[in-house]
Amino acid sequence: MTDIIASTAPQIDRLALAVRLAREDGGSSSTLPNHAAERLFKTLLTRLQPLARKLVRCYGLTDMEDDARQACAIGIHRAVDSYITDKARFTTHATWQMRGELQSLRHRVRLDDRRGGKKASIRTCSLDGSATEPAIEIVDESASLRTERGASDIMAQRCLTRLLDSYDNTRKDRAASDIIRAERQLFQTQIIGSRRSFMPAWSNEQKRQIVRRISRNCAKIARVEAGL
């Protein structure tokens, strides 16, 4: 196969130059599709097809032949635009362009082939695997419970804050604001375990009476708001 390509290398060189000239003529003369350039480019692709198939096998992309073939076509397309006749044969120049495209394709779809992927133990899985293999799911059995508990705590905190705000509004004329704030902090600590802050030196009985009084009044406010 390599001998066949080498024997036709001069013809491929001329064909690549013809494709470029047809593109340039078509681009400068009209905006219609350049059928001559397309026809010549298809012929060039056919001539380079054995080389493209060889490279696809070398890069291990035979299981995605359509994508690999398209990558080779992109490489040949770029090779036509950048080909310089004095430096090398077109087949040599196109080979490196196709290698670059195939390497890029393999890096996108085969993460486990890369050094970083091997280090991270990444493994490529087929999208069709779930249809033939049993599904494997990692389930956190306590996630739902934690979510519900967290949502319940937030709702309780908001409800308690609203009731305490309503209760404090009825006491602003009867007690100093620092006492109201201290009693409120004591109640929140006893009910929902809020963080303790500075409080007066109340006895345990005084604390119990304060909590009972606030609880009784918050219950009255809740019943009024509920229309009971």
CSV table of C-alpha atoms in Angstrom, one decimal:
chain,number,residue,atom,x,y,z
A,1,MET,CA,0.0,0.0,0.0
A,2,THR,CA,2.9,2.4,0.8
A,3,ASP,CA,4.5,1.5,-2.5
A,4,ILE,CA,1.3,2.4,-4.3
A,5,ILE,CA,1.1,5.7,-2.6
A,6,ALA,CA,4.7,6.4,-3.3
A,7,SER,CA,4.4,5.6,-7.0
A,8,THR,CA,1.5,8.0,-7.3
A,9,ALA,CA,3.0,10.8,-5.2
A,10,PRO,CA,3.7,13.1,-8.1
A,11,GLN,CA,0.1,12.8,-9.3
A,12,ILE,CA,-1.2,13.5,-5.8
A,13,ASP,CA,1.0,16.6,-5.6
A,14,ARG,CA,-0.4,17.9,-8.9
A,15,LEU,CA,-3.9,17.0,-7.7
A,16,ALA,CA,-3.5,18.9,-4.4
A,17,LEU,CA,-2.2,22.0,-6.3
A,18,ALA,CA,-5.2,21.7,-8.7
A,19,VAL,CA,-7.6,21.7,-5.7
A,20,ARG,CA,-6.0,24.8,-4.3
A,21,LEU,CA,-6.1,26.6,-7.7
A,22,ALA,CA,-9.8,25.6,-8.2
A,23,ARG,CA,-10.6,27.0,-4.7
A,24,GLU,CA,-8.8,30.3,-5.4
A,25,ASP,CA,-10.5,30.7,-8.8
A,26,GLY,CA,-13.9,29.8,-7.5
A,27,GLY,CA,-13.6,32.1,-4.4
A,28,SER,CA,-12.6,35.1,-6.5
A,29,SER,CA,-15.1,34.6,-9.4
A,30,SER,CA,-18.4,34.0,-7.7
A,31,THR,CA,-20.2,33.1,-4.5
A,32,LEU,CA,-21.7,29.9,-5.9
A,33,PRO,CA,-20.6,26.5,-4.7
A,34,ASN,CA,-17.2,25.6,-6.3
A,35,HIS,CA,-18.2,22.2,-7.9
A,36,ALA,CA,-14.8,21.9,-9.6
A,37,ALA,CA,-12.9,22.2,-6.4
A,38,GLU,CA,-15.3,19.8,-4.6
A,39,ARG,CA,-14.9,17.2,-7.3
A,40,LEU,CA,-11.1,17.5,-7.3
A,41,PHE,CA,-11.0,17.3,-3.5
A,42,LYS,CA,-13.1,14.1,-3.5
A,43,THR,CA,-10.7,12.6,-6.0
A,44,LEU,CA,-7.8,13.6,-3.7
A,45,LEU,CA,-9.6,11.9,-0.7
A,46,THR,CA,-10.0,8.7,-2.7
A,47,ARG,CA,-6.3,8.7,-3.6
A,48,LEU,CA,-5.3,9.2,0.0
A,49,GLN,CA,-7.9,6.8,1.4
A,50,PRO,CA,-5.4,3.9,1.9
A,51,LEU,CA,-3.1,6.1,3.9
A,52,ALA,CA,-6.0,7.4,6.0
A,53,ARG,CA,-7.1,3.9,6.8
A,54,LYS,CA,-3.6,3.0,7.9
A,55,LEU,CA,-3.3,6.0,10.2
A,56,VAL,CA,-6.8,5.2,11.7
A,57,ARG,CA,-5.6,1.7,12.6
A,58,CYS,CA,-2.3,3.1,14.0
A,59,TYR,CA,-4.2,5.4,16.4
A,60,GLY,CA,-6.7,2.6,17.4
A,61,LEU,CA,-9.8,4.4,16.1
A,62,THR,CA,-11.3,1.7,14.0
A,63,ASP,CA,-14.3,1.5,16.3
A,64,MET,CA,-15.2,5.1,15.3
A,65,GLU,CA,-14.3,5.0,11.7
A,66,ASP,CA,-16.7,7.7,10.6
A,67,ASP,CA,-15.3,10.2,13.0
A,68,ALA,CA,-11.8,9.2,12.2
A,69,ARG,CA,-12.5,9.5,8.4
A,70,GLN,CA,-13.9,13.0,8.9
A,71,ALA,CA,-10.8,13.9,11.0
A,72,CYS,CA,-8.6,12.7,8.1
A,73,ALA,CA,-10.6,14.8,5.6
A,74,ILE,CA,-10.1,17.9,7.8
A,75,GLY,CA,-6.4,17.2,7.9
A,76,ILE,CA,-6.2,16.8,4.1
A,77,HIS,CA,-8.2,20.0,3.7
A,78,ARG,CA,-5.8,21.9,5.9
A,79,ALA,CA,-2.8,20.3,4.1
A,80,VAL,CA,-4.1,21.6,0.7
A,81,ASP,CA,-4.1,25.2,2.0
A,82,SER,CA,-0.7,25.0,3.7
A,83,TYR,CA,1.2,22.8,1.2
A,84,ILE,CA,4.5,24.1,-0.1
A,85,THR,CA,5.8,22.1,-3.1
A,86,ASP,CA,9.5,22.9,-2.4
A,87,LYS,CA,9.6,21.4,1.1
A,88,ALA,CA,8.0,17.9,0.8
A,89,ARG,CA,5.7,15.7,-1.1
A,90,PHE,CA,2.0,16.3,-0.4
A,91,THR,CA,1.5,12.8,1.0
A,92,THR,CA,4.2,13.6,3.7
A,93,HIS,CA,2.6,16.9,4.5
A,94,ALA,CA,-0.9,15.5,4.6
A,95,THR,CA,0.3,12.6,6.8
A,96,TRP,CA,1.3,15.0,9.6
A,97,GLN,CA,-1.9,17.0,9.3
A,98,MET,CA,-4.0,13.8,9.5
A,99,ARG,CA,-1.9,12.6,12.5
A,100,GLY,CA,-2.6,15.8,14.3
A,101,GLU,CA,-6.4,15.5,13.7
A,102,LEU,CA,-6.5,11.9,14.7
A,103,GLN,CA,-4.4,12.6,17.9
A,104,SER,CA,-6.8,15.4,18.8
A,105,LEU,CA,-9.8,13.0,18.2
A,106,ARG,CA,-8.3,10.3,20.4
A,107,HIS,CA,-7.6,12.7,23.2
A,108,ARG,CA,-11.2,13.9,23.2
A,109,VAL,CA,-12.8,10.4,23.2
A,110,ARG,CA,-10.1,8.3,24.8
A,111,LEU,CA,-9.3,10.0,28.1
A,112,ASP,CA,-7.9,6.7,29.5
A,113,ASP,CA,-5.1,6.7,26.9
A,114,ARG,CA,-3.6,10.0,28.2
A,115,ARG,CA,-1.1,10.1,31.0
A,116,GLY,CA,-3.3,12.1,33.2
A,117,GLY,CA,-6.2,9.7,32.6
A,118,LYS,CA,-4.1,6.7,33.5
A,119,LYS,CA,-3.0,8.5,36.7
A,120,ALA,CA,-6.6,9.2,37.7
A,121,SER,CA,-7.7,5.7,36.7
A,122,ILE,CA,-10.1,7.0,34.1
A,123,ARG,CA,-11.8,4.4,31.9
A,124,THR,CA,-13.7,5.0,28.7
A,125,CYS,CA,-17.2,3.5,28.8
A,126,SER,CA,-19.5,2.9,25.9
A,127,LEU,CA,-22.7,4.9,25.7
A,128,ASP,CA,-24.5,1.7,24.6
A,129,GLY,CA,-23.2,-0.3,27.6
A,130,SER,CA,-26.3,0.5,29.8
A,131,ALA,CA,-28.5,-1.4,27.3
A,132,THR,CA,-26.7,-4.7,27.7
A,133,GLU,CA,-25.0,-4.4,31.2
A,134,PRO,CA,-26.6,-4.0,34.6
A,135,ALA,CA,-26.6,-0.4,35.7
A,136,ILE,CA,-24.4,0.6,38.6
A,137,GLU,CA,-25.3,3.5,40.7
A,138,ILE,CA,-23.7,4.9,43.8
A,139,VAL,CA,-26.5,5.7,46.2
A,140,ASP,CA,-26.2,7.7,49.4
A,141,GLU,CA,-29.0,6.3,51.5
A,142,SER,CA,-28.8,9.1,54.1
A,143,ALA,CA,-28.8,11.9,51.5
A,144,SER,CA,-32.6,12.2,51.4
A,145,LEU,CA,-32.8,12.1,55.2
A,146,ARG,CA,-30.2,14.8,55.5
A,147,THR,CA,-31.9,17.0,52.9
A,148,GLU,CA,-35.3,16.6,54.6
A,149,ARG,CA,-33.8,17.4,58.0
A,150,GLY,CA,-32.0,20.4,56.7
A,151,ALA,CA,-35.2,21.8,55.1
A,152,SER,CA,-37.2,21.1,58.2
A,153,ASP,CA,-34.6,23.0,60.4
A,154,ILE,CA,-34.7,26.0,58.0
A,155,MET,CA,-38.5,26.1,58.0
A,156,ALA,CA,-38.6,25.8,61.8
A,157,GLN,CA,-36.1,28.6,62.2
A,158,ARG,CA,-38.0,30.9,59.9
A,159,CYS,CA,-41.3,30.2,61.6
A,160,LEU,CA,-39.8,30.7,65.1
A,161,THR,CA,-38.2,34.0,64.0
A,162,ARG,CA,-41.5,35.3,62.7
A,163,LEU,CA,-43.4,34.3,65.9
A,164,LEU,CA,-40.7,35.9,68.0
A,165,ASP,CA,-40.8,39.1,65.9
A,166,SER,CA,-44.6,39.3,66.5
A,167,TYR,CA,-44.2,38.6,70.2
A,168,ASP,CA,-41.4,41.2,70.6
A,169,ASN,CA,-43.6,43.9,68.9
A,170,THR,CA,-46.2,43.5,71.7
A,171,ARG,CA,-43.5,43.9,74.4
A,172,LYS,CA,-41.5,46.9,73.2
A,173,ASP,CA,-43.4,49.3,75.4
A,174,ARG,CA,-43.2,47.0,78.5
A,175,ALA,CA,-39.5,46.1,78.8
A,176,ALA,CA,-36.1,47.3,77.8
A,177,SER,CA,-34.8,46.1,74.4
A,178,ASP,CA,-31.7,44.4,75.9
A,179,ILE,CA,-34.0,42.2,78.1
A,180,ILE,CA,-36.2,41.3,75.2
A,181,ARG,CA,-33.1,40.3,73.1
A,182,ALA,CA,-31.7,38.2,76.0
A,183,GLU,CA,-35.0,36.4,76.5
A,184,ARG,CA,-35.3,35.8,72.8
A,185,GLN,CA,-31.8,34.3,72.7
A,186,LEU,CA,-32.5,32.1,75.7
A,187,PHE,CA,-35.7,30.8,74.0
A,188,GLN,CA,-34.0,30.0,70.7
A,189,THR,CA,-31.2,28.2,72.6
A,190,GLN,CA,-33.7,26.1,74.5
A,191,ILE,CA,-35.9,25.3,71.5
A,192,ILE,CA,-33.7,24.9,68.4
A,193,GLY,CA,-30.2,24.9,70.0
A,194,SER,CA,-29.0,28.2,68.7
A,195,ARG,CA,-25.6,29.5,69.6
A,196,ARG,CA,-25.4,30.9,73.1
A,197,SER,CA,-24.4,34.6,73.5
A,198,PHE,CA,-24.3,36.9,76.5
A,199,MET,CA,-27.3,36.4,78.8
A,200,PRO,CA,-28.2,37.8,82.3
A,201,ALA,CA,-27.3,35.7,85.3
A,202,TRP,CA,-30.8,34.0,85.5
A,203,SER,CA,-31.4,31.1,87.7
A,204,ASN,CA,-32.7,27.8,86.2
A,205,GLU,CA,-36.2,28.5,87.5
A,206,GLN,CA,-36.1,32.0,85.9
A,207,LYS,CA,-35.0,30.5,82.6
A,208,ARG,CA,-37.8,27.9,82.8
A,209,GLN,CA,-40.4,30.6,83.5
A,210,ILE,CA,-39.2,32.7,80.6
A,211,VAL,CA,-39.3,29.8,78.1
A,212,ARG,CA,-42.8,28.8,79.3
A,213,ARG,CA,-44.0,32.4,79.0
A,214,ILE,CA,-42.6,32.9,75.5
A,215,SER,CA,-43.8,29.5,74.4
A,216,ARG,CA,-47.3,30.2,75.6
A,217,ASN,CA,-47.5,33.6,73.9
A,218,CYS,CA,-46.0,32.3,70.6
A,219,ALA,CA,-48.6,29.5,70.6
A,220,LYS,CA,-51.4,32.2,71.0
A,221,ILE,CA,-49.9,34.2,68.1
A,222,ALA,CA,-49.7,31.1,65.9
A,223,ARG,CA,-53.4,30.2,66.7
A,224,VAL,CA,-54.5,33.7,65.9
A,225,GLU,CA,-52.6,33.7,62.6
A,226,ALA,CA,-54.1,30.3,61.7
A,227,GLY,CA,-57.6,31.6,62.5
A,228,LEU,CA,-58.2,29.0,65.3
